[in-house]
Short mmCIF file of C-alpha atoms in Angstrom, two decimals:
data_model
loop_
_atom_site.label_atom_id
_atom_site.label_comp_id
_atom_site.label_asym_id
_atom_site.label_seq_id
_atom_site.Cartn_x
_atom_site.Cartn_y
_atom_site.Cartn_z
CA UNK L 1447 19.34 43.87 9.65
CA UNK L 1448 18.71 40.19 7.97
CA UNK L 1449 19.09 40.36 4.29
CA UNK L 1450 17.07 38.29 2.30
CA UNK L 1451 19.36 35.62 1.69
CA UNK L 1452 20.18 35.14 4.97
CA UNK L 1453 18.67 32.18 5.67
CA UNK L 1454 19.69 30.23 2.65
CA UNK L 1455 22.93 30.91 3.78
CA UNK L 1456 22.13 28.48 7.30
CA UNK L 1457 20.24 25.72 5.23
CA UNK L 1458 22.35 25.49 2.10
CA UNK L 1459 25.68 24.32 4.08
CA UNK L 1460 24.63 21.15 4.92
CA UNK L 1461 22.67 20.34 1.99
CA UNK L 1462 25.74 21.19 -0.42
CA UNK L 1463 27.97 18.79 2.00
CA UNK L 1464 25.38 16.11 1.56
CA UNK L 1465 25.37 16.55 -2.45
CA UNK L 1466 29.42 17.04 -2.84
CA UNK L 1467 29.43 13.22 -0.58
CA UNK L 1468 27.14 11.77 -3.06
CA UNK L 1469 28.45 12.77 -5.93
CA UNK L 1470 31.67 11.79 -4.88
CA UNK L 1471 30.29 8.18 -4.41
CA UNK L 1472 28.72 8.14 -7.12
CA UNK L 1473 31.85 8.98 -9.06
CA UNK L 1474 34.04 6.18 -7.68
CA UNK L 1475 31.16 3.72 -8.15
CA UNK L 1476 30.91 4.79 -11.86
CA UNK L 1477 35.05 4.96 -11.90
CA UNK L 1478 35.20 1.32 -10.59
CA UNK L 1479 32.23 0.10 -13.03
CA UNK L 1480 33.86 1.97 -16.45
CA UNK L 1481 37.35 0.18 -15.60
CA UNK L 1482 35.58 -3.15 -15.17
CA UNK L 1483 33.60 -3.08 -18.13
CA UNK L 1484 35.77 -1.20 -20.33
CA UNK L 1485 36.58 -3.80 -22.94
CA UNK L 1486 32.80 -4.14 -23.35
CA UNK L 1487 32.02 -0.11 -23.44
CA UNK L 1488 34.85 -0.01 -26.12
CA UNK L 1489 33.26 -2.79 -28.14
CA UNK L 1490 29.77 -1.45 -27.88
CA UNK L 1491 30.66 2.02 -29.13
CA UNK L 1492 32.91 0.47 -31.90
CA UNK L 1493 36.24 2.31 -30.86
CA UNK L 1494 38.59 -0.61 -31.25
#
């Protein structure tokens, strides 16, 4: 018989692939803004 989980187990696959793409994007877009900015970030936080 169906479990009760069972069809979380159908919807969840392509909402986890959807969240692991955007967070990857969102990681290289905060990766690419933290190594432009990063003399400013380091001045602002006082760590030079």
């Amino acid at each position: 018989g169906d479990t009760v989980g069972d069809p979380f187990k159908d919807t969840s696959g392509p909402s986890l692939n959807i969240l692991i793409k955007l967070m990857s994007m969102v990681s290289v877009v905060f990766a690419g803004l933290i190594v432009k900015f990063a003399p400013q970030i380091g001045a602002l936080l006082h760590l030079e």
